[in-house]
PDB file of C-alpha atoms and ligand atoms in Angstrom:
ATOM      1  CA  UNK A 107     143.490 127.601  95.452  1.00 36.00           C
ATOM      2  CA  UNK A 108     140.711 129.912  95.504  1.00 41.00           C
ATOM      3  CA  UNK A 109     136.643 129.012  96.220  1.00 37.00           C
ATOM      4  CA  UNK A 110     136.023 129.580  93.003  1.00 38.00           C
ATOM      5  CA  UNK A 111     138.300 127.529  91.000  1.00 38.00           C
ATOM      6  CA  UNK A 112     137.940 124.596  92.815  1.00 53.00           C
ATOM      7  CA  UNK A 113     134.754 124.114  91.610  1.00 76.00           C
ATOM      8  CA  UNK A 114     132.560 126.403  89.713  1.00 84.00           C
ATOM      9  CA  UNK A 115     133.073 127.142  85.942  1.00 84.00           C
ATOM     10  CA  UNK A 116     135.278 130.367  85.837  1.00 90.00           C
ATOM     11  CA  UNK A 117     132.582 132.908  84.152  1.00 93.00           C
ATOM     12  CA  UNK A 118     134.842 136.014  83.875  1.00 94.00           C
ATOM     13  CA  UNK A 119     137.770 134.100  82.618  1.00 94.00           C
ATOM     14  CA  UNK A 120     136.134 132.342  79.740  1.00 96.00           C
ATOM     15  CA  UNK A 121     134.877 135.788  78.708  1.00 96.00           C
ATOM     16  CA  UNK A 122     138.042 137.396  78.991  1.00 96.00           C
ATOM     17  CA  UNK A 123     139.704 134.782  76.720  1.00 97.00           C
ATOM     18  CA  UNK A 124     136.464 134.738  74.526  1.00 97.00           C
ATOM     19  CA  UNK A 125     137.695 139.259  74.254  1.00 97.00           C
ATOM     20  CA  UNK A 126     141.559 138.329  73.648  1.00 97.00           C
ATOM     21  CA  UNK A 127     140.622 136.331  70.671  1.00 97.00           C
ATOM     22  CA  UNK A 128     138.002 139.372  69.151  1.00 96.00           C
ATOM     23  CA  UNK A 129     140.629 141.609  70.211  1.00 96.00           C
ATOM     24  CA  UNK A 130     143.581 139.392  68.466  1.00 97.00           C
ATOM     25  CA  UNK A 131     145.732 139.751  71.352  1.00 95.00           C
ATOM     26  CA  UNK A 132     149.302 139.191  71.961  1.00 95.00           C
ATOM     27  CA  UNK A 133     149.386 139.013  67.782  1.00 97.00           C
ATOM     28  CA  UNK A 134     152.786 139.678  66.840  1.00 97.00           C
ATOM     29  CA  UNK A 135     152.109 139.148  63.068  1.00 96.00           C
ATOM     30  CA  UNK A 136     154.994 136.853  62.247  1.00 96.00           C
ATOM     31  CA  UNK A 137     155.662 133.652  61.893  1.00 97.00           C
ATOM     32  CA  UNK A 138     159.027 131.207  63.301  1.00 98.00           C
ATOM     33  CA  UNK A 139     160.175 128.802  61.656  1.00 97.00           C
ATOM     34  CA  UNK A 140     160.018 125.714  64.101  1.00 96.00           C
ATOM     35  CA  UNK A 141     163.314 123.664  63.345  1.00 95.00           C
ATOM     36  CA  UNK A 142     165.142 126.308  64.041  1.00 97.00           C
ATOM     37  CA  UNK A 143     163.808 128.866  66.631  1.00 98.00           C
ATOM     38  CA  UNK A 144     162.803 126.763  69.652  1.00 98.00           C
ATOM     39  CA  UNK A 145     160.600 129.968  71.497  1.00 98.00           C
ATOM     40  CA  UNK A 146     157.336 130.014  69.097  1.00 98.00           C
ATOM     41  CA  UNK A 147     156.566 134.258  67.964  1.00 98.00           C
ATOM     42  CA  UNK A 148     154.815 135.910  70.764  1.00 97.00           C
ATOM     43  CA  UNK A 149     155.390 133.512  73.781  1.00 98.00           C
ATOM     44  CA  UNK A 150     157.229 134.272  76.884  1.00 98.00           C
ATOM     45  CA  UNK A 151     159.321 131.449  78.954  1.00 98.00           C
ATOM     46  CA  UNK A 152     158.015 130.996  82.662  1.00 98.00           C
ATOM     47  CA  UNK A 153     159.697 128.614  85.286  1.00 97.00           C
ATOM     48  CA  UNK A 154     156.537 127.570  87.246  1.00 97.00           C
ATOM     49  CA  UNK A 155     153.530 125.856  85.859  1.00 97.00           C
ATOM     50  CA  UNK A 156     150.578 127.882  85.566  1.00 97.00           C
ATOM     51  CA  UNK A 157     147.219 126.492  86.355  1.00 96.00           C
ATOM     52  CA  UNK A 158     144.481 126.950  83.446  1.00 94.00           C
ATOM     53  CA  UNK A 159     141.107 125.883  83.381  1.00 96.00           C
ATOM     54  CA  UNK A 160     137.471 126.126  82.836  1.00 95.00           C
ATOM     55  CA  UNK A 161     137.670 125.875  87.094  1.00 93.00           C
ATOM     56  CA  UNK A 162     136.196 122.727  87.467  1.00 93.00           C
ATOM     57  CA  UNK A 163     138.541 120.141  88.573  1.00 96.00           C
ATOM     58  CA  UNK A 164     137.430 116.368  88.848  1.00 97.00           C
ATOM     59  CA  UNK A 165     138.397 114.105  91.582  1.00 97.00           C
ATOM     60  CA  UNK A 166     139.247 111.218  88.846  1.00 97.00           C
ATOM     61  CA  UNK A 167     140.483 108.604  91.576  1.00 95.00           C
ATOM     62  CA  UNK A 168     142.158 105.439  90.055  1.00 92.00           C
ATOM     63  CA  UNK A 169     139.268 103.121  90.389  1.00 94.00           C
ATOM     64  CA  UNK A 170     137.144 105.797  88.886  1.00 95.00           C
ATOM     65  CA  UNK A 171     139.876 106.084  85.787  1.00 98.00           C
ATOM     66  CA  UNK A 172     138.147 104.718  82.529  1.00 98.00           C
ATOM     67  CA  UNK A 173     139.881 105.797  79.087  1.00 98.00           C
ATOM     68  CA  UNK A 174     137.736 104.841  76.018  1.00 98.00           C
ATOM     69  CA  UNK A 175     139.061 105.331  72.363  1.00 98.00           C
ATOM     70  CA  UNK A 176     136.114 104.919  70.247  1.00 98.00           C
ATOM     71  CA  UNK A 177     134.270 105.835  67.450  1.00 99.00           C
ATOM     72  CA  UNK A 178     135.422 105.355  63.643  1.00 99.00           C
ATOM     73  CA  UNK A 179     137.729 102.834  64.504  1.00 99.00           C
ATOM     74  CA  UNK A 180     137.823  98.486  63.994  1.00 99.00           C
ATOM     75  CA  UNK A 181     138.111  97.724  67.586  1.00 98.00           C
ATOM     76  CA  UNK A 182     137.333 100.069  70.259  1.00 98.00           C
ATOM     77  CA  UNK A 183     139.243 100.312  72.933  1.00 98.00           C
ATOM     78  CA  UNK A 184     137.899 100.632  77.367  1.00 98.00           C
ATOM     79  CA  UNK A 185     140.634 101.184  79.248  1.00 98.00           C
ATOM     80  CA  UNK A 186     140.615 100.519  83.177  1.00 98.00           C
ATOM     81  CA  UNK A 187     143.748 102.337  84.688  1.00 98.00           C
ATOM     82  CA  UNK A 188     145.678  99.099  85.334  1.00 98.00           C
ATOM     83  CA  UNK A 189     145.168  97.870  81.643  1.00 98.00           C
ATOM     84  CA  UNK A 190     146.079 102.173  80.955  1.00 98.00           C
ATOM     85  CA  UNK A 191     149.369 101.356  82.917  1.00 98.00           C
ATOM     86  CA  UNK A 192     149.915  97.859  81.236  1.00 98.00           C
ATOM     87  CA  UNK A 193     150.500  99.213  77.853  1.00 98.00           C
ATOM     88  CA  UNK A 194     153.776  99.492  76.688  1.00 98.00           C
ATOM     89  CA  UNK A 195     155.316 103.247  78.432  1.00 98.00           C
ATOM     90  CA  UNK A 196     157.137 105.805  77.301  1.00 98.00           C
ATOM     91  CA  UNK A 197     159.344 108.794  78.593  1.00 98.00           C
ATOM     92  CA  UNK A 198     159.957 111.669  76.820  1.00 98.00           C
ATOM     93  CA  UNK A 199     161.348 115.628  76.750  1.00 98.00           C
ATOM     94  CA  UNK A 200     158.622 118.421  75.300  1.00 98.00           C
ATOM     95  CA  UNK A 201     157.993 121.818  75.538  1.00 98.00           C
ATOM     96  CA  UNK A 202     154.402 123.362  76.838  1.00 98.00           C
ATOM     97  CA  UNK A 203     152.996 126.712  74.723  1.00 98.00           C
ATOM     98  CA  UNK A 204     149.816 127.876  75.892  1.00 98.00           C
ATOM     99  CA  UNK A 205     148.153 130.703  74.110  1.00 97.00           C
ATOM    100  CA  UNK A 206     148.070 132.785  77.056  1.00 96.00           C
ATOM    101  CA  UNK A 207     151.838 133.357  76.228  1.00 97.00           C
ATOM    102  CA  UNK A 208     153.641 131.160  79.202  1.00 98.00           C
ATOM    103  CA  UNK A 209     156.179 128.884  77.566  1.00 98.00           C
ATOM    104  CA  UNK A 210     157.740 126.461  79.815  1.00 98.00           C
ATOM    105  CA  UNK A 211     160.748 123.946  78.375  1.00 98.00           C
ATOM    106  CA  UNK A 212     162.185 120.545  79.034  1.00 98.00           C
ATOM    107  CA  UNK A 213     159.374 118.829  80.814  1.00 98.00           C
ATOM    108  CA  UNK A 214     159.852 115.558  81.356  1.00 98.00           C
ATOM    109  CA  UNK A 215     157.020 112.674  80.947  1.00 98.00           C
ATOM    110  CA  UNK A 216     155.919 109.189  81.225  1.00 98.00           C
ATOM    111  CA  UNK A 217     153.207 107.584  79.538  1.00 98.00           C
ATOM    112  CA  UNK A 218     151.438 105.670  76.462  1.00 99.00           C
ATOM    113  CA  UNK A 219     151.856 107.133  73.012  1.00 98.00           C
ATOM    114  CA  UNK A 220     149.067 108.062  70.892  1.00 99.00           C
ATOM    115  CA  UNK A 221     151.120 105.284  68.681  1.00 98.00           C
ATOM    116  CA  UNK A 222     150.412 102.679  70.559  1.00 98.00           C
ATOM    117  CA  UNK A 223     146.543 103.372  71.102  1.00 98.00           C
ATOM    118  CA  UNK A 224     145.866 103.991  67.500  1.00 98.00           C
ATOM    119  CA  UNK A 225     147.871 100.729  66.370  1.00 98.00           C
ATOM    120  CA  UNK A 226     145.335  98.675  69.071  1.00 98.00           C
ATOM    121  CA  UNK A 227     142.317 100.747  67.549  1.00 99.00           C
ATOM    122  CA  UNK A 228     142.561 100.785  64.351  1.00 98.00           C
ATOM    123  CA  UNK A 229     141.168 103.884  62.650  1.00 99.00           C
ATOM    124  CA  UNK A 230     138.640 103.176  60.204  1.00 99.00           C
ATOM    125  CA  UNK A 231     140.087 104.322  56.574  1.00 98.00           C
ATOM    126  CA  UNK A 232     137.436 107.346  56.618  1.00 98.00           C
ATOM    127  CA  UNK A 233     138.739 108.308  59.426  1.00 99.00           C
ATOM    128  CA  UNK A 234     139.866 111.953  60.175  1.00 99.00           C
ATOM    129  CA  UNK A 235     139.829 113.704  63.209  1.00 99.00           C
ATOM    130  CA  UNK A 236     139.771 113.042  66.454  1.00 99.00           C
ATOM    131  CA  UNK A 237     137.763 114.528  69.761  1.00 99.00           C
ATOM    132  CA  UNK A 238     138.823 114.146  72.821  1.00 99.00           C
ATOM    133  CA  UNK A 239     136.143 114.759  75.615  1.00 98.00           C
ATOM    134  CA  UNK A 240     136.894 115.061  79.552  1.00 98.00           C
ATOM    135  CA  UNK A 241     135.375 114.451  83.483  1.00 98.00           C
ATOM    136  CA  UNK A 242     135.000 118.182  83.260  1.00 97.00           C
ATOM    137  CA  UNK A 243     132.980 118.487  80.555  1.00 97.00           C
ATOM    138  CA  UNK A 244     135.127 120.060  78.634  1.00 98.00           C
ATOM    139  CA  UNK A 245     136.282 118.696  74.649  1.00 98.00           C
ATOM    140  CA  UNK A 246     138.731 119.881  71.745  1.00 98.00           C
ATOM    141  CA  UNK A 247     139.061 118.682  68.773  1.00 99.00           C
ATOM    142  CA  UNK A 248     142.459 117.785  65.878  1.00 99.00           C
ATOM    143  CA  UNK A 249     142.867 116.341  63.105  1.00 98.00           C
ATOM    144  CA  UNK A 250     143.919 112.256  63.350  1.00 99.00           C
ATOM    145  CA  UNK A 251     147.339 113.386  61.575  1.00 98.00           C
ATOM    146  CA  UNK A 252     148.169 115.533  64.558  1.00 98.00           C
ATOM    147  CA  UNK A 253     147.180 113.182  67.414  1.00 99.00           C
ATOM    148  CA  UNK A 254     148.915 110.373  64.776  1.00 98.00           C
ATOM    149  CA  UNK A 255     152.377 111.833  65.764  1.00 98.00           C
ATOM    150  CA  UNK A 256     155.698 110.140  67.668  1.00 98.00           C
ATOM    151  CA  UNK A 257     155.661 112.990  70.428  1.00 98.00           C
ATOM    152  CA  UNK A 258     152.324 113.176  71.323  1.00 98.00           C
ATOM    153  CA  UNK A 259     151.136 110.782  74.146  1.00 99.00           C
ATOM    154  CA  UNK A 260     148.624 110.245  76.804  1.00 99.00           C
ATOM    155  CA  UNK A 261     150.667 110.924  79.803  1.00 98.00           C
ATOM    156  CA  UNK A 262     150.261 109.819  83.453  1.00 98.00           C
ATOM    157  CA  UNK A 263     153.802 111.532  84.907  1.00 98.00           C
ATOM    158  CA  UNK A 264     155.820 114.542  85.034  1.00 98.00           C
ATOM    159  CA  UNK A 265     159.067 115.228  86.303  1.00 98.00           C
ATOM    160  CA  UNK A 266     159.284 111.645  87.833  1.00 98.00           C
ATOM    161  CA  UNK A 267     156.132 111.897  90.303  1.00 98.00           C
ATOM    162  CA  UNK A 268     151.944 111.613  89.224  1.00 98.00           C
ATOM    163  CA  UNK A 269     150.455 114.412  87.043  1.00 98.00           C
ATOM    164  CA  UNK A 270     148.599 116.178  90.416  1.00 97.00           C
ATOM    165  CA  UNK A 271     145.107 116.583  89.890  1.00 97.00           C
ATOM    166  CA  UNK A 272     145.067 120.647  89.150  1.00 97.00           C
ATOM    167  CA  UNK A 273     147.353 119.325  85.568  1.00 98.00           C
ATOM    168  CA  UNK A 274     145.245 116.916  84.648  1.00 98.00           C
ATOM    169  CA  UNK A 275     145.786 113.628  86.465  1.00 98.00           C
ATOM    170  CA  UNK A 276     145.946 111.234  86.189  1.00 98.00           C
ATOM    171  CA  UNK A 277     145.504 111.176  83.193  1.00 98.00           C
ATOM    172  CA  UNK A 278     145.821 113.972  80.220  1.00 98.00           C
ATOM    173  CA  UNK A 279     146.882 114.066  76.784  1.00 99.00           C
ATOM    174  CA  UNK A 280     150.114 115.939  75.592  1.00 98.00           C
ATOM    175  CA  UNK A 281     150.282 117.143  72.178  1.00 98.00           C
ATOM    176  CA  UNK A 282     153.717 119.308  72.206  1.00 98.00           C
ATOM    177  CA  UNK A 283     153.384 120.929  68.638  1.00 98.00           C
ATOM    178  CA  UNK A 284     150.021 122.718  69.553  1.00 98.00           C
ATOM    179  CA  UNK A 285     148.977 125.254  71.945  1.00 98.00           C
ATOM    180  CA  UNK A 286     148.407 124.140  75.379  1.00 98.00           C
ATOM    181  CA  UNK A 287     144.370 124.178  74.874  1.00 98.00           C
ATOM    182  CA  UNK A 288     144.261 120.774  72.774  1.00 98.00           C
ATOM    183  CA  UNK A 289     146.085 118.684  75.724  1.00 98.00           C
ATOM    184  CA  UNK A 290     142.979 117.771  77.292  1.00 98.00           C
ATOM    185  CA  UNK A 291     142.935 117.254  81.062  1.00 98.00           C
ATOM    186  CA  UNK A 292     141.131 114.837  82.946  1.00 98.00           C
ATOM    187  CA  UNK A 293     140.858 112.736  79.308  1.00 98.00           C
ATOM    188  CA  UNK A 294     137.621 110.371  79.560  1.00 98.00           C
ATOM    189  CA  UNK A 295     137.530 109.408  76.070  1.00 98.00           C
ATOM    190  CA  UNK A 296     139.276 109.352  72.570  1.00 99.00           C
ATOM    191  CA  UNK A 297     136.947 110.012  69.893  1.00 99.00           C
ATOM    192  CA  UNK A 298     138.068 109.131  66.765  1.00 99.00           C
ATOM    193  CA  UNK A 299     135.821 110.898  64.157  1.00 99.00           C
ATOM    194  CA  UNK A 300     134.955 110.865  60.074  1.00 99.00           C
ATOM    195  CA  UNK A 301     133.716 114.625  60.571  1.00 98.00           C
ATOM    196  CA  UNK A 302     135.678 117.413  62.665  1.00 98.00           C
ATOM    197  CA  UNK A 303     133.655 118.685  65.959  1.00 98.00           C
ATOM    198  CA  UNK A 304     134.928 121.707  67.261  1.00 98.00           C
ATOM    199  CA  UNK A 305     135.288 121.937  70.763  1.00 98.00           C
ATOM    200  CA  UNK A 306     134.975 124.677  73.632  1.00 98.00           C
ATOM    201  CA  UNK A 307     137.905 126.851  72.638  1.00 98.00           C
ATOM    202  CA  UNK A 308     137.192 126.179  69.205  1.00 98.00           C
ATOM    203  CA  UNK A 309     133.589 127.415  69.204  1.00 98.00           C
ATOM    204  CA  UNK A 310     135.226 130.758  70.851  1.00 98.00           C
ATOM    205  CA  UNK A 311     137.205 132.523  68.882  1.00 98.00           C
ATOM    206  CA  UNK A 312     140.072 130.121  69.117  1.00 98.00           C
ATOM    207  CA  UNK A 313     142.028 128.662  66.260  1.00 98.00           C
ATOM    208  CA  UNK A 314     140.800 125.368  65.073  1.00 98.00           C
ATOM    209  CA  UNK A 315     144.718 124.402  64.229  1.00 98.00           C
ATOM    210  CA  UNK A 316     146.421 126.251  66.640  1.00 98.00           C
ATOM    211  CA  UNK A 317     150.237 125.896  65.841  1.00 98.00           C
ATOM    212  CA  UNK A 318     152.275 128.219  67.736  1.00 98.00           C
ATOM    213  CA  UNK A 319     154.814 128.972  65.112  1.00 98.00           C
ATOM    214  CA  UNK A 320     152.251 130.184  62.853  1.00 98.00           C
ATOM    215  CA  UNK A 321     150.370 131.727  65.576  1.00 98.00           C
ATOM    216  CA  UNK A 322     147.530 130.285  64.988  1.00 98.00           C
ATOM    217  CA  UNK A 323     145.934 131.634  68.161  1.00 98.00           C
ATOM    218  CA  UNK A 324     142.550 132.317  67.383  1.00 98.00           C
ATOM    219  CA  UNK A 325     140.093 131.941  64.015  1.00 95.00           C
TER     220      UNK A 325
HETATM  221  N1  LIG B 658     140.025 119.194  80.637  1.00 72.89           N
HETATM  222  C1  LIG B 658     140.271 120.255  80.706  1.00 72.89           C
HETATM  223  N2  LIG B 658     141.504 120.297  79.931  1.00 72.89           N
HETATM  224  C2  LIG B 658     142.466 121.443  79.593  1.00 72.89           C
HETATM  225  C3  LIG B 658     141.358 122.265  79.889  1.00 72.89           C
HETATM  226  C4  LIG B 658     140.254 122.788  80.548  1.00 72.89           C
HETATM  227  O1  LIG B 658     139.516 123.338  80.929  1.00 72.89           O
HETATM  228  N3  LIG B 658     139.736 121.296  81.047  1.00 72.89           N
HETATM  229  N4  LIG B 658     141.753 124.015  79.926  1.00 72.89           N
HETATM  230  C5  LIG B 658     143.619 123.863  78.744  1.00 72.89           C
HETATM  231  C6  LIG B 658     144.262 124.931  78.728  1.00 72.89           C
HETATM  232  S1  LIG B 658     143.418 126.441  77.777  1.00 72.89           S
HETATM  233  C7  LIG B 658     145.301 125.139  79.179  1.00 72.89           C
HETATM  234  S2  LIG B 658     145.908 126.499  78.463  1.00 72.89           S
HETATM  235  C8  LIG B 658     145.908 123.541  79.340  1.00 72.89           C
HETATM  236  C9  LIG B 658     146.346 124.129  80.385  1.00 72.89           C
HETATM  237  O2  LIG B 658     146.715 123.148  81.132  1.00 72.89           O
HETATM  238  P1  LIG B 658     147.626 123.212  82.846  1.00 72.89           P
HETATM  239  O3  LIG B 658     146.610 123.610  83.469  1.00 72.89           O
HETATM  240  O4  LIG B 658     147.992 122.095  83.426  1.00 72.89           O
HETATM  241  O5  LIG B 658     148.566 124.485  82.285  1.00 72.89           O
HETATM  242  O6  LIG B 658     144.970 122.859  79.489  1.00 72.89           O
HETATM  243  C10 LIG B 658     143.654 122.581  78.611  1.00 72.89           C
HETATM  244  N5  LIG B 658     143.455 121.541  78.605  1.00 72.89           N
HETATM  245 MO1  LIG B 659     144.724 127.699  77.653  1.00 72.89          MO
END
């Protein structure tokens, strides 16, 4: 890890990704049917797992861990690590698609299903959006119907081991059918909301919806 990656915002990387959005980099102008085509347009399969973030990789130890699910809910939750791990656990296998072009197949995850959390927190009838807040200050947003899917999890393990710090451990979001910038690492708070609030990349030229098969890279 470089000095820069250890703890200062990577301003050049952020500026370059904003340039990509302005230039429409990697756009093929095609779409694909998710049901029959595994590799979304413009993507390339990799076997390693690249690290992408703003450059600040907080160390969230189990004793510092806290997860709030709040906002437009009837029953706000505030969990410590033991409380999170005591929730029903699920294993899943899914692919990851990053807007910088890499796709990684068949990742084995363990964690708590989004639907478990929603069933406990009980979004109000007006709730339509979810805003994720992370320990490094990163935010990202999805619609509630995108979060409320059977393949969406807050994960703590990858390939049978705790998710390493650089990949967002101890707990990160995983929304496999959207570009990976929607999957917040080091998640601190899941805010259920009535109105939408675009996050870090969504306010810097990246698509609000972010479906890889529709090539929704940029706005
Ligand atoms: N908290 C936080 N989550 C984040 C980011 C970040 O900078 N901070 N970067 C996003 C982006 S742009 C990508 S591509 C993925 C990368 O996850 P990885 O480093 O585990 O591959 O995390 C997403 N989640
Ligand atoms: Mo990304």
